[in-house]
Coordinates of C-alpha atoms in Angstrom, one line a residue:
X1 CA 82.6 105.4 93.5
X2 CA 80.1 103.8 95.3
X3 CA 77.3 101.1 94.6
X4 CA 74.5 100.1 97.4
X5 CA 76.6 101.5 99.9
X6 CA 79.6 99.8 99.6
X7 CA 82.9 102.2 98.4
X8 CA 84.5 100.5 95.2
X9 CA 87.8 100.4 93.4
X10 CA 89.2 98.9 90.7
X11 CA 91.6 95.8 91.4
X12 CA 94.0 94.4 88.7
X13 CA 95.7 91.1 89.3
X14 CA 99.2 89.9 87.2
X15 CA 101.4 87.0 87.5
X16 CA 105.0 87.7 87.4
X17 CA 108.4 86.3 87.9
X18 CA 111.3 87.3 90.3
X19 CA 112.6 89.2 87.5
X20 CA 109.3 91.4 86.6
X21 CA 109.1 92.1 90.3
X22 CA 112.6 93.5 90.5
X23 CA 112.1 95.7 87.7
X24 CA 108.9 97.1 88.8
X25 CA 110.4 97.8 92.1
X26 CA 113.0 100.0 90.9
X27 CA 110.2 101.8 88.6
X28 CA 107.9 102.1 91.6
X29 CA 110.6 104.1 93.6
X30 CA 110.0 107.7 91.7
X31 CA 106.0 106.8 91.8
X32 CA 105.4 105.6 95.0
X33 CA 106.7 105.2 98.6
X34 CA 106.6 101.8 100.6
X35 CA 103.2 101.8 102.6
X36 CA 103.7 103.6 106.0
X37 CA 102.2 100.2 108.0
X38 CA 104.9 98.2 106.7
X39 CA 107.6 98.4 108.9
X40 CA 110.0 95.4 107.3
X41 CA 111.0 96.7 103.7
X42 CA 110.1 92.6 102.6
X43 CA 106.4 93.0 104.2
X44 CA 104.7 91.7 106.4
X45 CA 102.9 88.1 106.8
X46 CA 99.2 88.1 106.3
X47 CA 97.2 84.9 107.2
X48 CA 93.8 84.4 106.0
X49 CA 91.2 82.0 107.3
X50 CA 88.2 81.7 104.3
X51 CA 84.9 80.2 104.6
X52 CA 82.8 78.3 102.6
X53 CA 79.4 76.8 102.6
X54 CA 77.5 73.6 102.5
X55 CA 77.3 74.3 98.5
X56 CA 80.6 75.6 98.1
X57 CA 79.3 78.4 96.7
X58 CA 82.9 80.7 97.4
X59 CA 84.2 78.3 95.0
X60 CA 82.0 77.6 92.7
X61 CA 80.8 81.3 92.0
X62 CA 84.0 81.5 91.3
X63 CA 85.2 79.2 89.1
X64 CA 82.1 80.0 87.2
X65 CA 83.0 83.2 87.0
X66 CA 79.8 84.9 88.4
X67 CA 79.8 89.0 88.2
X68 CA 78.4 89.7 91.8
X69 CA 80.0 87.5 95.0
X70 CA 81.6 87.8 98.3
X71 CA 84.3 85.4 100.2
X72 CA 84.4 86.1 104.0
X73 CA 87.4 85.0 105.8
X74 CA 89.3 86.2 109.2
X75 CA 92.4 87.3 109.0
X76 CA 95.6 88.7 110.7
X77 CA 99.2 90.0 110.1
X78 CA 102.5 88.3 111.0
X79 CA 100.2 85.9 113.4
X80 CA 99.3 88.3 115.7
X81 CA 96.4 87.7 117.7
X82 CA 96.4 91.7 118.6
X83 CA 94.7 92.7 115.2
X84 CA 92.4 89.9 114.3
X85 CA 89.6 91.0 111.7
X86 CA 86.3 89.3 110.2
X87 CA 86.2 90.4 106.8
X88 CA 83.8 89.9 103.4
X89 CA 85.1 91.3 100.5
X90 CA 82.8 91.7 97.4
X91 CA 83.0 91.7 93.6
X92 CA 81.0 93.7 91.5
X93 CA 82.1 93.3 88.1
X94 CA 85.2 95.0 87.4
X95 CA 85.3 96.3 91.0
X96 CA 85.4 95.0 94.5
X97 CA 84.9 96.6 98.1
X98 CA 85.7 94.7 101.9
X99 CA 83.7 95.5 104.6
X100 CA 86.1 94.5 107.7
X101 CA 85.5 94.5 111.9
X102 CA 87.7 94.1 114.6
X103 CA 87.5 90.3 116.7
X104 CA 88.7 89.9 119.9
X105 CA 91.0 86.4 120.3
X106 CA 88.1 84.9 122.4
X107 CA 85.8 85.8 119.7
X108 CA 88.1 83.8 117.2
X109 CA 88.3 81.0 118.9
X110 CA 84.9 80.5 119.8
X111 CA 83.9 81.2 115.6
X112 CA 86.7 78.2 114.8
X113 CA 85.1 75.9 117.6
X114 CA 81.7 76.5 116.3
X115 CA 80.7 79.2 118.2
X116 CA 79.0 82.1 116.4
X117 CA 77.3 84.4 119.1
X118 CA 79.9 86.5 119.6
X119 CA 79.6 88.0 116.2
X120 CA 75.8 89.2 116.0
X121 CA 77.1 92.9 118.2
X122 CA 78.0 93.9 114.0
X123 CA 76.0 93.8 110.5
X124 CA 79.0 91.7 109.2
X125 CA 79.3 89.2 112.2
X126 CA 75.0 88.8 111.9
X127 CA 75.7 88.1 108.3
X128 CA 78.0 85.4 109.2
X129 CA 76.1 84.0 111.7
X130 CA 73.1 83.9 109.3
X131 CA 74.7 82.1 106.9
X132 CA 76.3 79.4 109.1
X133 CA 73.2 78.5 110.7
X134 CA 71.6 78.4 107.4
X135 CA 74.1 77.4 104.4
X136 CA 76.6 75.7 107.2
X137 CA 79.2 78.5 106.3
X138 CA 82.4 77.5 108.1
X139 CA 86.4 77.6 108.1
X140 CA 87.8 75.5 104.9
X141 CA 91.4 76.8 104.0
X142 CA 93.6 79.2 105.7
X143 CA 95.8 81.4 103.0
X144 CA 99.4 83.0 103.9
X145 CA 101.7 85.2 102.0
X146 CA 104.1 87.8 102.7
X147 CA 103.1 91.6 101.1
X148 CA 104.9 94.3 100.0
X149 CA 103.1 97.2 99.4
X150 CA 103.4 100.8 98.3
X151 CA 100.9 103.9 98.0
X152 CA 101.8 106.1 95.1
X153 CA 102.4 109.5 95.5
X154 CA 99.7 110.9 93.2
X155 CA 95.9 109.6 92.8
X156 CA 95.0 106.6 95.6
X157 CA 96.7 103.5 94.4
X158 CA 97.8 100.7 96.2
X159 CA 100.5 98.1 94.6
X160 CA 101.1 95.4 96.3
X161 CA 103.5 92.0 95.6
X162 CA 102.3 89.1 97.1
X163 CA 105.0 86.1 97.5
X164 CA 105.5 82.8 98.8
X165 CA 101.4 82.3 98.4
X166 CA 101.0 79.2 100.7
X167 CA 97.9 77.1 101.6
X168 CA 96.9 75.4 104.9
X169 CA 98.1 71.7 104.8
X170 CA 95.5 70.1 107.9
X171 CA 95.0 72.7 110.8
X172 CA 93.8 76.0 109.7
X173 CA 93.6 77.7 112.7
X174 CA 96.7 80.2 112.4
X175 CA 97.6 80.4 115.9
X176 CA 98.1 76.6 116.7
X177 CA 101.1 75.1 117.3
X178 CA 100.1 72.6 114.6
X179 CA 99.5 75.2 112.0
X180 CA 101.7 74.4 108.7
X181 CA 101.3 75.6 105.3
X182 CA 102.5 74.4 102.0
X183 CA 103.5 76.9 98.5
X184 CA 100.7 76.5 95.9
X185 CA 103.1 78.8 93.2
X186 CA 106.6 77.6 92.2
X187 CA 109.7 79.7 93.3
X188 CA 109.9 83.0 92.5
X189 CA 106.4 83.5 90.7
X190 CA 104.5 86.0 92.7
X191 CA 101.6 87.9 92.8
X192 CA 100.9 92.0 91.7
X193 CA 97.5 93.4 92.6
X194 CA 97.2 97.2 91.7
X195 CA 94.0 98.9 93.6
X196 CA 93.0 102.5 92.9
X197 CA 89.6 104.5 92.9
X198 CA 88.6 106.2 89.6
X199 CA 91.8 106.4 87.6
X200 CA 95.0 105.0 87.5
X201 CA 97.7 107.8 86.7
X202 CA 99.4 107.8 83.2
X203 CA 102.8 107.5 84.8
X204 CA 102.2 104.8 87.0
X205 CA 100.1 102.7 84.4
X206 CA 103.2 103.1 82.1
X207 CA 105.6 101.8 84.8
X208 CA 103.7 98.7 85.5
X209 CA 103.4 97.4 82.7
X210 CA 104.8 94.4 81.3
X211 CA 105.3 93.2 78.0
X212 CA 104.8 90.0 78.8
X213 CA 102.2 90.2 81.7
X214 CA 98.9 89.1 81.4
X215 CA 95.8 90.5 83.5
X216 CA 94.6 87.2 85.2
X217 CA 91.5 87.0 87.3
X218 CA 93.5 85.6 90.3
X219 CA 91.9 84.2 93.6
X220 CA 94.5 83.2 95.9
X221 CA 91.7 81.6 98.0
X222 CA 90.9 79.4 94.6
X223 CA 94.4 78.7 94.3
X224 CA 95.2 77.4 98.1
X225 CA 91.8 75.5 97.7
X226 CA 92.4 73.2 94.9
X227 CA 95.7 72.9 96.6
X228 CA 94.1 71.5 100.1
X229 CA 92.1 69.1 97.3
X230 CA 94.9 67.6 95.4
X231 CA 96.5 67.2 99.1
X232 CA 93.5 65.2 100.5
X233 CA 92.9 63.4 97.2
X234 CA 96.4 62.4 96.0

């Protein structure tokens, strides 16, 4: 499906325990295979550096739960500096879509010292740039958790567990040696995002659900935010 350009899917969002997760697991084995990118069978770190603007619109839109958004971050995997990304993922409704380009580490650095140039070669990086020079857009929390993820076999879903979801405590860029994070979820509550296109199949839906599981409309960038606050303002 597709809406103004942009390719769309459905994205569902639970909270579970340690014990939901290791039931799912085993159900997810005759559904769907680990995803071929993840080489560790635990997952693999991702690291996520969001912006905000003067308004703090990213976090306000979302606490008032506004229909239409976007959050743009940068964002790499097991704090590798060889895949960096500028990203803006976008909410329509029931659906979201991420638009995503390739940064070079120079290019990163330069963003997180204030730097935009580098980034009007791309619609994205112009849109960035716009909206720093305008709205002050800029770095505010860096987000980290580790991902496992699987593709099932039949229709194009993606079901992923994220754990140990962790916030930025003072430096947020995520290759300095000063770079520390702190959980914003107690032990062993994690969590499951289920992304597909235009259906999710009957067998999968079955083995994912929970009796106890409610959908949530979870923003681990919301979450690690009002964690950085209660840190600065405790």
């Amino acid at each position: 499906m597709e809406y103004l350009g942009h390719r769309l899917r459905q994205e569902l969002k639970f909270f579970i325990s340690a014990g939901d997760y290791l039931a799912l697991r085993a159900r997810l084995s005759a559904l769907a295979v680990p995803d071929p990118n993840m080489p560790d069978p635990e997952g693999y770190q991702v690291t996520s550096v969001y912006f905000d603007d003067i308004h703090h619109s990213a976090m306000s839109e979302k606490s008032a739960g506004y229909q239409f958004r976007k959050k743009f971050r940068l964002r790499c995997y097991n704090r590798s500096d060889g895949s960096i990304r500028l990203e803006c993922k976008r909410k329509f409704g029931e659906y979201v879509s991420k638009d995503s380009v390739p940064l070079l580490r120079r290019e990163y650095d330069g963003i997180l010292s204030g730097d935009y140039g580098a980034l009007l070669s791309t619609p994205l990086g112009q849109e960035v740039y716009a909206r720093h020079h305008a709205q002050l857009l800029r770095p505010v929390v860096a987000v980290e958790y580790l991902r496992e993820a699987y593709v099932a076999r039949e229709g194009n879903a993606r079901i992923t567990f994220d754990k140990d979801v962790s916030a930025s405590v003072d430096e947020w860029d995520m290759f300095s040696e000063l770079f520390q994070v702190r959980r914003v979820l107690e032990p062993g509550r994690m969590i499951m995002e289920i992304k597909y296109d235009g259906f999710l199949p009957a067998a999968l839906a079955q083995a994912l659900k929970l009796p106890a599981a409610e959908r949530c409309a979870i923003s681990k960038y919301a979450l690690c935010r009002g964690e950085k606050r209660r840190l600065l303002y405790r």
